[in-house]
Every structure is written in C-alpha cells, then in structure tokens.
PDB file of C-alpha atoms and ligand atoms in Angstrom:
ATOM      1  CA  UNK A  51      96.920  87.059 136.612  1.00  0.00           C
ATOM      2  CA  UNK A  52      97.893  83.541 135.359  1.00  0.00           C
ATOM      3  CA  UNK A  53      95.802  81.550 132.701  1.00  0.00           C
ATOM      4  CA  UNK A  54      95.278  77.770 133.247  1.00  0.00           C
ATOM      5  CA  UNK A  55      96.277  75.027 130.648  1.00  0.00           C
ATOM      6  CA  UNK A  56      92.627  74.605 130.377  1.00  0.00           C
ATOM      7  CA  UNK A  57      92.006  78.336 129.120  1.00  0.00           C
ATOM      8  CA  UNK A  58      95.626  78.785 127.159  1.00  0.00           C
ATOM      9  CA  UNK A  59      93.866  75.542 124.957  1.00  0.00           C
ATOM     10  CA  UNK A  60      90.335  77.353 124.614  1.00  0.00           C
ATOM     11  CA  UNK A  61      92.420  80.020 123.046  1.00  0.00           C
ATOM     12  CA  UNK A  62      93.472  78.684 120.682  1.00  0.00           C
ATOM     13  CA  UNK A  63      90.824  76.335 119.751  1.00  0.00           C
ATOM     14  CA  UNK A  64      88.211  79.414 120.128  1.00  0.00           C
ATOM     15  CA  UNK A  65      90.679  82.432 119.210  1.00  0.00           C
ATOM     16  CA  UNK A  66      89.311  84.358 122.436  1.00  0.00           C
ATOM     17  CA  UNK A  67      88.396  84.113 126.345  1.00  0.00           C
ATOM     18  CA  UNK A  68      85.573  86.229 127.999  1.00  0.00           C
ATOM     19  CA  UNK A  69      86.717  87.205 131.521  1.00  0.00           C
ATOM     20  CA  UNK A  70      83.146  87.998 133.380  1.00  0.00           C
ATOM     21  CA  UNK A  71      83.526  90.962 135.890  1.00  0.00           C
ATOM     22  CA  UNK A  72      87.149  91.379 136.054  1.00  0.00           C
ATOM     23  CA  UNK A  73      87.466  95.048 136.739  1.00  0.00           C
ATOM     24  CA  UNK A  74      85.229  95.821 139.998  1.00  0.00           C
ATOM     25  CA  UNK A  75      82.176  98.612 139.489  1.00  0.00           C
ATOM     26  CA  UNK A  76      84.639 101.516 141.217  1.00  0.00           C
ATOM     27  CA  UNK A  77      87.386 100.909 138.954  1.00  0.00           C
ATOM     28  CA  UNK A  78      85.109 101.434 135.711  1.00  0.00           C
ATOM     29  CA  UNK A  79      83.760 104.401 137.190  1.00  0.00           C
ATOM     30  CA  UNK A  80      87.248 105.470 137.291  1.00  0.00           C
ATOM     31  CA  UNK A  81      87.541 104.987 133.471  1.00  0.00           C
ATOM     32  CA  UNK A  82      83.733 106.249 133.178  1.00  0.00           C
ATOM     33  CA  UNK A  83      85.289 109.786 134.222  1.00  0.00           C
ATOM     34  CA  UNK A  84      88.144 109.747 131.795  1.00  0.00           C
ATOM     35  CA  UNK A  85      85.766 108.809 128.752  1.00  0.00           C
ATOM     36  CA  UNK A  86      83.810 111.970 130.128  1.00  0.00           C
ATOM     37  CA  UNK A  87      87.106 114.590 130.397  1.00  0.00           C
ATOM     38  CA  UNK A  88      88.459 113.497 127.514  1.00  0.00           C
ATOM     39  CA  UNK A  89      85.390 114.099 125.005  1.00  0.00           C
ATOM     40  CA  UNK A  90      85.745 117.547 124.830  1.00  0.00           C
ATOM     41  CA  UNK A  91      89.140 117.503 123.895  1.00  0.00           C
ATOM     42  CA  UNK A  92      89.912 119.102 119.903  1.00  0.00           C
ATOM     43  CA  UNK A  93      92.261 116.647 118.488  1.00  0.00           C
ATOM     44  CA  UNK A  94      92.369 114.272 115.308  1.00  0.00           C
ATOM     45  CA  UNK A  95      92.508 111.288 117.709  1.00  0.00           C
ATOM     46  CA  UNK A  96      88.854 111.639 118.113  1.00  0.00           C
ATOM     47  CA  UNK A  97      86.957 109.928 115.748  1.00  0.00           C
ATOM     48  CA  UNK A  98      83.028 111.261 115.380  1.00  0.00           C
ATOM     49  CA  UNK A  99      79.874 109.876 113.588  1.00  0.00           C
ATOM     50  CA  UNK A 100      78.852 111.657 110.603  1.00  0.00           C
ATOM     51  CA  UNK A 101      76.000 113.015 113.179  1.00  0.00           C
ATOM     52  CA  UNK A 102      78.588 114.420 115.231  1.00  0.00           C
ATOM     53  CA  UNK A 103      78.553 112.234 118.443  1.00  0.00           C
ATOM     54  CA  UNK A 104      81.680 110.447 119.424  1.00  0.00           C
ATOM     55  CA  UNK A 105      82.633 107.320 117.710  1.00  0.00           C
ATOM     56  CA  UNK A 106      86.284 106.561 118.846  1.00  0.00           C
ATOM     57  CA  UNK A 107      89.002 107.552 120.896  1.00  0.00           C
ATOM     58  CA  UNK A 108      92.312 106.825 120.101  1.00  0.00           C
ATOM     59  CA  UNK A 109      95.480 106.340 121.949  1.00  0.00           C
ATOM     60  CA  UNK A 110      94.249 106.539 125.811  1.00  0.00           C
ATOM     61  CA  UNK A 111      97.552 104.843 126.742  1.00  0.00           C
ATOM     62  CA  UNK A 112     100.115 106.479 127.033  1.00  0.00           C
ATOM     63  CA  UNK A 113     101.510 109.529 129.320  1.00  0.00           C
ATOM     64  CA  UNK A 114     101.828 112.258 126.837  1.00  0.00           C
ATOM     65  CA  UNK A 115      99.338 113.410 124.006  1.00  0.00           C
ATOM     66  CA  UNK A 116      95.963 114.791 123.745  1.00  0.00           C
ATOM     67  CA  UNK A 117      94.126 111.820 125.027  1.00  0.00           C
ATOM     68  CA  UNK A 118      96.739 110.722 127.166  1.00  0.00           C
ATOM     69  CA  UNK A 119      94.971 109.095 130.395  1.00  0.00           C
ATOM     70  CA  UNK A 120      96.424 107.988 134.169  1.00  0.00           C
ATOM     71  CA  UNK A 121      94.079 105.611 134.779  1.00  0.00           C
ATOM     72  CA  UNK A 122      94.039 103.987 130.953  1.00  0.00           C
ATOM     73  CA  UNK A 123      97.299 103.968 131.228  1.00  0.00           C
ATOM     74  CA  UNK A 124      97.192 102.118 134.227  1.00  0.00           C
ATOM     75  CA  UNK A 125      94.953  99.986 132.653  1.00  0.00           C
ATOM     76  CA  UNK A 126      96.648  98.575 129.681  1.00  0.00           C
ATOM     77  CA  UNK A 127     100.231  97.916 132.217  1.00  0.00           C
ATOM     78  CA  UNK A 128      97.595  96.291 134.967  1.00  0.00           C
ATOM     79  CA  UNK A 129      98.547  92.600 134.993  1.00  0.00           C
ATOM     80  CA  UNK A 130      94.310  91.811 134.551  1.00  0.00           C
ATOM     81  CA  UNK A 131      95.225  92.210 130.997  1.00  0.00           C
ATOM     82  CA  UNK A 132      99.171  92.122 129.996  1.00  0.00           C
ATOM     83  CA  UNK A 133      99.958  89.097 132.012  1.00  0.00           C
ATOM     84  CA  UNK A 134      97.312  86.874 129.999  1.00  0.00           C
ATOM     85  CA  UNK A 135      98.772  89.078 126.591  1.00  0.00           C
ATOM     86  CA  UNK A 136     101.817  87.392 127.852  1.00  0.00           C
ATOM     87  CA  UNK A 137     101.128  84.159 128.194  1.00  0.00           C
ATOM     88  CA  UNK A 138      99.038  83.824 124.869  1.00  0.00           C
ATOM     89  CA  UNK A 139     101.520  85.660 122.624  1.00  0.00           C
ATOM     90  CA  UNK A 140     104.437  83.197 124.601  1.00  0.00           C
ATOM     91  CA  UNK A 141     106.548  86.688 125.057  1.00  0.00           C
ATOM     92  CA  UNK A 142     107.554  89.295 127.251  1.00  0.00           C
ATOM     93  CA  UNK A 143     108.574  91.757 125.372  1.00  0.00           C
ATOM     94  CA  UNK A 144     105.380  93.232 124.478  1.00  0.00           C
ATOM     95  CA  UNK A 145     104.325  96.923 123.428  1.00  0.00           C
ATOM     96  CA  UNK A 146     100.526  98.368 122.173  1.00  0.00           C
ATOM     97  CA  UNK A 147      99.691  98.725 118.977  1.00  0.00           C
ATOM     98  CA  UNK A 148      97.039 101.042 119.742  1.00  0.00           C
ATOM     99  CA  UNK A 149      94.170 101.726 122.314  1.00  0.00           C
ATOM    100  CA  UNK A 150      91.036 103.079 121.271  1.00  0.00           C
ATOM    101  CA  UNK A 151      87.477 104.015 123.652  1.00  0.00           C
ATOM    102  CA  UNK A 152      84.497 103.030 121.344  1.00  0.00           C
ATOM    103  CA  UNK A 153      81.957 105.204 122.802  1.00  0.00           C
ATOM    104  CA  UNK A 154      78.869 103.464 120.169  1.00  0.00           C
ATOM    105  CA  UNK A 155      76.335 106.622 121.430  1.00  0.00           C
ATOM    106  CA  UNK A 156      72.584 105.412 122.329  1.00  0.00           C
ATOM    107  CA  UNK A 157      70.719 105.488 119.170  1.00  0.00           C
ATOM    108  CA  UNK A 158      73.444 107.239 117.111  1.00  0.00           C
ATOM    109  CA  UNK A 159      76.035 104.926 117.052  1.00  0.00           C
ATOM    110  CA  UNK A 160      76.950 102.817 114.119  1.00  0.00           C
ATOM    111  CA  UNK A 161      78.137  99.394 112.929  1.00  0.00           C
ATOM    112  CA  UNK A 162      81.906  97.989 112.511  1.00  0.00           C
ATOM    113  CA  UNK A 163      81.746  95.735 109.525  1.00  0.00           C
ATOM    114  CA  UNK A 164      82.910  92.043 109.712  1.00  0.00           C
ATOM    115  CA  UNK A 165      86.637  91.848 109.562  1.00  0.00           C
ATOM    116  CA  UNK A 166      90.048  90.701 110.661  1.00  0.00           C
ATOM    117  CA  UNK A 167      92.055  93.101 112.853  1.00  0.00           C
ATOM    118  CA  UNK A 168      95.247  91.827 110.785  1.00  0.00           C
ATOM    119  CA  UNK A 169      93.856  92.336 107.792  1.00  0.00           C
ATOM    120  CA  UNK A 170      94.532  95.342 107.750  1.00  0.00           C
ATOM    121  CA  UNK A 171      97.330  95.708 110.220  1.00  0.00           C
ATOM    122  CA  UNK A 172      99.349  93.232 107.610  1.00  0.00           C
ATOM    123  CA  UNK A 173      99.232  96.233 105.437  1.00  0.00           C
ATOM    124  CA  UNK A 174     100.662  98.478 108.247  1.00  0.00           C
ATOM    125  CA  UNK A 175     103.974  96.223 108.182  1.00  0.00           C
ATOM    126  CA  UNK A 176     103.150  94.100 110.750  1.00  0.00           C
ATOM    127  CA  UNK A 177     104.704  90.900 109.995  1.00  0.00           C
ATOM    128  CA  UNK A 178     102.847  88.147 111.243  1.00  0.00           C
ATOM    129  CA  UNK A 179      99.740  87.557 113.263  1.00  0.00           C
ATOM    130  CA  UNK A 180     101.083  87.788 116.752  1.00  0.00           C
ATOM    131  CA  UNK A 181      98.593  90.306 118.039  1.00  0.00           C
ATOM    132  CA  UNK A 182      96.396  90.059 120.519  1.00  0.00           C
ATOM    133  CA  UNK A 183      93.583  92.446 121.821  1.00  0.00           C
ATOM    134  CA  UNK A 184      91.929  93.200 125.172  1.00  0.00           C
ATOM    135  CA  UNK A 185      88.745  95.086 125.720  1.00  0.00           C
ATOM    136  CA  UNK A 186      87.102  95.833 128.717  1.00  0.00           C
ATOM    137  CA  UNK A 187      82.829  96.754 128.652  1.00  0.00           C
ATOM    138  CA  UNK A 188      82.694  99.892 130.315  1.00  0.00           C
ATOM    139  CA  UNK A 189      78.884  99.794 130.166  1.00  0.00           C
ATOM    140  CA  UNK A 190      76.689  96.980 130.182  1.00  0.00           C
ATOM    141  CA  UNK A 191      76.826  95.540 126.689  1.00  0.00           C
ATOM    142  CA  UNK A 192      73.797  93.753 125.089  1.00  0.00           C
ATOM    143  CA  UNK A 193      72.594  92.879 121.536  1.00  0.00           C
ATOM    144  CA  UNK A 194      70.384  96.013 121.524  1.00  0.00           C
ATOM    145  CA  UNK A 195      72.997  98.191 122.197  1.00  0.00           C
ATOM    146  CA  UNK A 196      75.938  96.883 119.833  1.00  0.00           C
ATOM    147  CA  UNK A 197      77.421  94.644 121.511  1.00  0.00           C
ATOM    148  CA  UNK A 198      80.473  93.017 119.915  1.00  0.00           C
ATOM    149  CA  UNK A 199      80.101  89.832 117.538  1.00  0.00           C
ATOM    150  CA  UNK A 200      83.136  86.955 117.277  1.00  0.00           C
ATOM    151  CA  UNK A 201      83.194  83.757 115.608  1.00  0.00           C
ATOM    152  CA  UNK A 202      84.449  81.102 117.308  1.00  0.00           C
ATOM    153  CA  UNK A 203      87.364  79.195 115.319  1.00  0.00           C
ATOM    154  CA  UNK A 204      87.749  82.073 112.677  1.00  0.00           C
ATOM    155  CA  UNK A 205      91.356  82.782 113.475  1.00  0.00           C
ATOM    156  CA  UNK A 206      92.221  79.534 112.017  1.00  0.00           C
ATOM    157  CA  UNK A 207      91.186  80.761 108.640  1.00  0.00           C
ATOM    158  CA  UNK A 208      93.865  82.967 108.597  1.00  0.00           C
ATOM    159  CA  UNK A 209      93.766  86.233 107.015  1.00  0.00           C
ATOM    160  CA  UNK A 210      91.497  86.881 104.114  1.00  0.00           C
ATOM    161  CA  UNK A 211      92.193  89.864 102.399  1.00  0.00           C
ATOM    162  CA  UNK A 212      90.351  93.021 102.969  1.00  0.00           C
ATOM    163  CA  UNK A 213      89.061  96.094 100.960  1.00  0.00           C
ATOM    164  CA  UNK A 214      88.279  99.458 102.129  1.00  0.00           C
ATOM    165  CA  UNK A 215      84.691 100.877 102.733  1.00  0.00           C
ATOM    166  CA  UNK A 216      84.389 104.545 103.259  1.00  0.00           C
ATOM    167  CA  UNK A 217      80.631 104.740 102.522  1.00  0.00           C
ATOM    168  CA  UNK A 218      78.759 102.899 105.822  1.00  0.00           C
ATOM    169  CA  UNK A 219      79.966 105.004 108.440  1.00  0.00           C
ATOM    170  CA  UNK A 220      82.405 108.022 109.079  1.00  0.00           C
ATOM    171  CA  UNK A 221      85.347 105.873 109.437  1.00  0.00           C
ATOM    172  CA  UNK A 222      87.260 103.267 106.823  1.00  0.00           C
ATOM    173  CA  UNK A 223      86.786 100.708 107.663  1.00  0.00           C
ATOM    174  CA  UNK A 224      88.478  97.262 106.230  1.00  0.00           C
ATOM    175  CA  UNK A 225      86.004  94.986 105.544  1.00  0.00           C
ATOM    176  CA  UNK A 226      85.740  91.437 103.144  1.00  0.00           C
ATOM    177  CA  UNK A 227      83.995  90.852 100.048  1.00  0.00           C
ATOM    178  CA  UNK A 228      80.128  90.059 100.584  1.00  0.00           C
ATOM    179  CA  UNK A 229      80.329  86.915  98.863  1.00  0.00           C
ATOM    180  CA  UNK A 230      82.973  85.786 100.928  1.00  0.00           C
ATOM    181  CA  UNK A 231      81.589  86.822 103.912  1.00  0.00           C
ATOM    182  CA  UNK A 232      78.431  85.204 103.485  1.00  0.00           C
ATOM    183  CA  UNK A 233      80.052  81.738 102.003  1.00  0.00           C
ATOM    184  CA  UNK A 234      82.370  81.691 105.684  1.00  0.00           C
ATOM    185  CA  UNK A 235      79.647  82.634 108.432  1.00  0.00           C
ATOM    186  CA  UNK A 236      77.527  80.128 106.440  1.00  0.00           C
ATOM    187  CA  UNK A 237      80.166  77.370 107.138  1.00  0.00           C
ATOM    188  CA  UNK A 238      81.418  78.832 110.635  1.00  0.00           C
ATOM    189  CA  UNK A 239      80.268  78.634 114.143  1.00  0.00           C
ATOM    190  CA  UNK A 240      77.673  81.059 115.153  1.00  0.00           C
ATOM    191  CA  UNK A 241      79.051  84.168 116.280  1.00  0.00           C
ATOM    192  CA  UNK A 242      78.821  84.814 120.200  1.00  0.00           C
ATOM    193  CA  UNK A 243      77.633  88.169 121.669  1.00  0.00           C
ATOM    194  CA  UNK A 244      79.822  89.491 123.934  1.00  0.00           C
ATOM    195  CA  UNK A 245      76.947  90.820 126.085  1.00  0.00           C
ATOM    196  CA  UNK A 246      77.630  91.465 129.850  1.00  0.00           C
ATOM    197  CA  UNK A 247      77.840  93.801 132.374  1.00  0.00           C
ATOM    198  CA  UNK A 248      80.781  96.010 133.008  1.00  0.00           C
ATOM    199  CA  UNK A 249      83.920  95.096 133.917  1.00  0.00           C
ATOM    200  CA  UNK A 250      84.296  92.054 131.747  1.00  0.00           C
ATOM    201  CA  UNK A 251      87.190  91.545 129.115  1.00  0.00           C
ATOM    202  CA  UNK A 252      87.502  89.700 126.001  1.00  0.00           C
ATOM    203  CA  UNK A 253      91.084  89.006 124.902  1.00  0.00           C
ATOM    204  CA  UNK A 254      91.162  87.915 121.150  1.00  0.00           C
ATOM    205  CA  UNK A 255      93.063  86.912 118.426  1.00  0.00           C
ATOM    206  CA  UNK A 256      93.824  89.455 115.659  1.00  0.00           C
ATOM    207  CA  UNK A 257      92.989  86.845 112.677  1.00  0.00           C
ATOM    208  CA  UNK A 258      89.419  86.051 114.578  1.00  0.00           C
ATOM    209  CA  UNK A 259      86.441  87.324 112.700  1.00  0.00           C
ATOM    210  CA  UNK A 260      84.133  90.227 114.341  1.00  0.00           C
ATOM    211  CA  UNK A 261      81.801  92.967 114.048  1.00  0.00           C
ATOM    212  CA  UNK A 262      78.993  94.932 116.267  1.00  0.00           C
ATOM    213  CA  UNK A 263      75.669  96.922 114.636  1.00  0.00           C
ATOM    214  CA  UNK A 264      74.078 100.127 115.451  1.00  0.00           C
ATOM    215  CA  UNK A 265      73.172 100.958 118.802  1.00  0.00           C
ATOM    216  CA  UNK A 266      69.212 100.865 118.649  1.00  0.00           C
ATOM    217  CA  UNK A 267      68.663 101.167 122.249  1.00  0.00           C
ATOM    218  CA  UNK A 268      68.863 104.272 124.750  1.00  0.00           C
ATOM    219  CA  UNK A 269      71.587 103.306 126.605  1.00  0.00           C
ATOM    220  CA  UNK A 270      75.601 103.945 125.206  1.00  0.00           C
ATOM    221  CA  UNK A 271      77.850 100.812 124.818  1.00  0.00           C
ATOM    222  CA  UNK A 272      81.371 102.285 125.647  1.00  0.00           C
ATOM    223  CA  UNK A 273      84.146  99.990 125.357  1.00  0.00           C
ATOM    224  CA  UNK A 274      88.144 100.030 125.625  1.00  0.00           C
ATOM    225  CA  UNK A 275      90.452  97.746 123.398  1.00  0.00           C
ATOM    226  CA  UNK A 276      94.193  97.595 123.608  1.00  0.00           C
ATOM    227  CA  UNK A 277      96.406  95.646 121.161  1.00  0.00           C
ATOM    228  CA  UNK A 278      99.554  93.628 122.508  1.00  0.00           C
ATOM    229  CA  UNK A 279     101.805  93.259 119.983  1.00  0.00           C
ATOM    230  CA  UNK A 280     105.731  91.597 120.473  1.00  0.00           C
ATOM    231  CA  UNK A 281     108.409  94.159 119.915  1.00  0.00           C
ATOM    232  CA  UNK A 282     109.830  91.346 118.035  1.00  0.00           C
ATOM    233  CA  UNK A 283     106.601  91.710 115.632  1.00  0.00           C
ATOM    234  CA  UNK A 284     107.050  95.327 115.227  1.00  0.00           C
ATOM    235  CA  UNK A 285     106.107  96.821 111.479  1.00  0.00           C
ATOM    236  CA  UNK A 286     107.998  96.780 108.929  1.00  0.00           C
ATOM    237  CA  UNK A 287     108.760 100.308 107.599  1.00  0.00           C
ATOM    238  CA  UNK A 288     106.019 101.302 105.136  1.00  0.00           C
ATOM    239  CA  UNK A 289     105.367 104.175 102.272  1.00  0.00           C
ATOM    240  CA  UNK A 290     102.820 106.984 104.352  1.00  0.00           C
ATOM    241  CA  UNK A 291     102.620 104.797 107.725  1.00  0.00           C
ATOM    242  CA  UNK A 292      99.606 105.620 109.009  1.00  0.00           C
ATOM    243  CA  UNK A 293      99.538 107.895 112.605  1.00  0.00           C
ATOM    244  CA  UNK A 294     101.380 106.655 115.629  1.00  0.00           C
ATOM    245  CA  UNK A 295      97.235 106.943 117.540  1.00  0.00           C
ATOM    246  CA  UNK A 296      96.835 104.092 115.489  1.00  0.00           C
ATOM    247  CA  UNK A 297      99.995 102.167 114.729  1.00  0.00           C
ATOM    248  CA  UNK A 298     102.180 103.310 118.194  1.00  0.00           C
ATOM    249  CA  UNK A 299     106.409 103.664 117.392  1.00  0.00           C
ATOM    250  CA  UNK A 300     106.513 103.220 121.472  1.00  0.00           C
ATOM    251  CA  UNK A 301     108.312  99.822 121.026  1.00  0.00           C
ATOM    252  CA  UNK A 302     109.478 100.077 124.703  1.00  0.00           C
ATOM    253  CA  UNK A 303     108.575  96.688 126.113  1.00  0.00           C
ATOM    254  CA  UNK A 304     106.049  96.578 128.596  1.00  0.00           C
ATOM    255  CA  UNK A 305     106.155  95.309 132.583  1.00  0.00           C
ATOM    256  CA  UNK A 306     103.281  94.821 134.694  1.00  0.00           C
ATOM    257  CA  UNK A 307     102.602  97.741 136.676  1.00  0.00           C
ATOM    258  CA  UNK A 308     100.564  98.555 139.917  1.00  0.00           C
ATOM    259  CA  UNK A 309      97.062  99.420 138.616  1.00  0.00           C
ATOM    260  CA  UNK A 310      96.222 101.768 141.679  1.00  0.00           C
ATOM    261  CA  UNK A 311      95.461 104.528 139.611  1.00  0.00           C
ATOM    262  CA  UNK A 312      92.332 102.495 138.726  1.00  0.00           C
ATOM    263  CA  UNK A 313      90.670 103.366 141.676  1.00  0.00           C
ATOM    264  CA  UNK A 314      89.115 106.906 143.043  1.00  0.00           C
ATOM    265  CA  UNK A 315      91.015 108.412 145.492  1.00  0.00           C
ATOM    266  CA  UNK A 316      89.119 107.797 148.325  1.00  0.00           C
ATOM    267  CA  UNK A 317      86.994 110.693 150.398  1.00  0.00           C
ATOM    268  CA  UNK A 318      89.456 113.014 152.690  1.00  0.00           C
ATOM    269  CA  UNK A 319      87.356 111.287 155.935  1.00  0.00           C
ATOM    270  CA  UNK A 320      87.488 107.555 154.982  1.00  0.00           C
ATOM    271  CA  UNK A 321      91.616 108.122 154.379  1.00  0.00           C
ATOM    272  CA  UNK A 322      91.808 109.232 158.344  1.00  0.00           C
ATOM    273  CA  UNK A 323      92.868 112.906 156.798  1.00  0.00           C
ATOM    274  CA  UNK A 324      90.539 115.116 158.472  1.00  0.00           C
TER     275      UNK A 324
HETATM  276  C1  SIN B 698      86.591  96.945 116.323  1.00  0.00           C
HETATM  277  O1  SIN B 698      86.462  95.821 115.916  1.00  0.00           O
HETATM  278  O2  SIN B 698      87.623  97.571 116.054  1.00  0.00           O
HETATM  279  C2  SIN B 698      85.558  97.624 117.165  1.00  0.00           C
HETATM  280  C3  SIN B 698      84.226  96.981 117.221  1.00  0.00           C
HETATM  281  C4  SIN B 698      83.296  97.561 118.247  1.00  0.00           C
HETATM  282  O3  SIN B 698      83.688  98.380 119.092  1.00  0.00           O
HETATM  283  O4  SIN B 698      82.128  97.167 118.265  1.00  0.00           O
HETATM  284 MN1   MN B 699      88.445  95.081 115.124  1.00  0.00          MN
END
C-alpha cells in the first residue's frame, strides 16, 4: 500500500493518518481469536488491571515466545501497515520496537495518561524520534468506551520530558507534569477521537501527544499497536534495559510479507475438499 503526496504532507503537518476500514470484518475476527487463546496464557508479558482483567499484551509479533501469534505476526509484515511505516520513516530497513493488544475491558478498564511515546523510549536509548506506530481497532472504538485521544500538530513540540506515575493504574506509566499539560492542550488543537469501527488504523508519530480514559461502557475496546522503528535508530546500550516484550533486540530488518494468515481457513466444503 502506497501513500499519496497529499497524505505523506498531512503527516507531517498532523503527526498521524486514520485509515477507515482497512482490515475487512473476517480478518479481525481472525485477530479476535488470537486475543481470546492468548489470554489465558501465564507469562509476564501480560499486563492486568489491579482488578485482575487484562490490560495489555505484549509482544504478539513475533514467531517464538509466550504470546507469539501467526496471524499478528502476519499482521505487523502485511504491507497495510509496513509499507506506509516505510514511506513515512523514508527507510527500509525497519524492525518493531514492540507490539502490544490493549484489551481496555468493558467497565474495568482504565486510562493511559497524556504522553509522548518517545518520551520515554529516549530513555530506552533510542536515539532520535524516528518511530512510528500503527494500531488497528479490533472492536468498534467510541468515546464511551476509551477510545484513543491525539492532538493534532503535537509532534512538532518535540519531546517534553516525562516522569513516572505508578499510582493511577497497574502499570507505569510516563506521563508530563500537570501544569504543563494543561498550559499545551490549552494552546493546542483539540484532540481527535479515534472512534470507528473495526478494522481501521491510525499510524502516528512517536513525539505526537495522546491518551484514552476508562472504559465506562459495556462493550471492550481491544486494540493492536506496533512500533516501526529504523534499524539505523536502534537503542543505544543502556544500564538495566528494560525486557525485549517491550524494547525488541530483533533488529532483523523487515520485508513485506503475504498477510494470508489473516484470514480463517476457509470451511472443508467451500475449499472443494470434501
Ligand atoms: C498507549 O498510548 O500506549 C495506549 C493507549 C490506549 O490503548 O488507549
Ligand atoms: Mn502511547
């Protein structure tokens, strides 16, 4: 898949594109069922809430590990999303970061504080903000149910630095002062909802500014990201790196594979295999 002139400039005037419907109902029920095998799983790549649903699911990429998933795999190689990673990050050579399912549970699920995806990820090594992310909706997302926040322009800020909260929710988060916070989205564009129904992707810019609040409704709002970073951009070594589920040392460049494995074998009659 190829951007146009027209949407290579929106990114980087915006610092994201919304892609409505690119992944066909079938193929998310595909990734539907591997949200649903892989929950039961006992590893440290799954993240809960502190009242024990699912909050994250790390590293869905990749063909080995505990979470390791066919058709996410598929996925994150399908050229839907790494061709347009491509073409915005003007490279190749690219490898993941990291890929993480953000399940956000009906009623239970809580916020992600506003913040910068580098700021943080600058402390992992990472030398400069080449990064971009993808995420597919894997259920219809909408303002009641957490949908994700980003405001338009923010990347051009740059990165603000972050501190740490390990109070809101079961997971640190990197967040930025209050004050600051409330001085920018004051000054900035409103932030746009990426509401929608499944199957649409957002690809963003790691220095653009986002969040998402509780899930208040009855329905989930699960959600896939994967990170595209260069190999040329890969982190610099750093005291205690954090784990490879969340800063990968895959640095094999990427190529656009078949994406097949997105969609359900089909019924023994309808392939003629009686
Ligand atoms: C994130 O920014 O890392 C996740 C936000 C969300 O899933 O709502
Ligand atoms: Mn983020």
């Amino acid at each position: 898949m190829q951007l146009t002139e027209q949407q290579r400039a929106e990114f980087h005037e915006k610092g994201f594109l919304i892609f409505p419907e690119l992944f066909t109902p079938a193929e998310v029920e595909v990734l539907r069922d591997e949200i649903r095998r892989l929950g039961p799983v006992e590893t440290d790549h799954i993240v809960r809430e502190r009242t024990g649903g699912i909050r994250t699911i790390f590293r869905v990429h990749e063909d080995d590990g505990p979470t390791q998933s066919a058709p996410f795999r598929a996925l994150s190689r399908s050229s839907r999303l790494l061709a347009p990673a491509m073409q915005l990050l003007g490279d190749d050579d690219l490898y993941i970061y990291h890929s993480k399912v953000n399940t956000k549970v009906a009623i239970e699920g809580t916020v992600w504080l506003w913040h910068q995806d580098y700021g943080y990820w600058y402390w992992d090594g990472v030398p400069a903000p080449n990064l971009v992310t993808s995420t597919v909706l894997l259920d219809e997302a909408t303002e009641q149910n957490g949908c994700l926040y980003i405001v338009p322009g923010s990347h051009k800020l740059g990165r603000q630095e972050p501190y740490a909260d390990e109070e809101t929710t079961s997971y640190k988060q990197w967040t930025i002062e209050r004050e600051r916070l409330v001085e920018l989205l004051d000054q900035l564009p409103k932030p746009v909802a990426l509401a929608g129904p499944p199957g649409t992707v957002a690809v963003f810019h790691c220095n653009v500014l986002h969040a998402s609040g509780h899930n208040l409704s009855p329905k989930n709002r699960w959600q896939i990201y994967v990170v595209y970073n260069q190999v040329a951009n890969r982190p610099n070594d750093v005291e205690n790196p954090r784990p490879d589920y969340v800063r990968s040392v895959n640095f094999e460049p990427l190529r656009i594979e078949d994406d097949t494995a997105l969609r359900a074998p089909l019924p023994v009659e309808a392939a003629g295999l009686r």
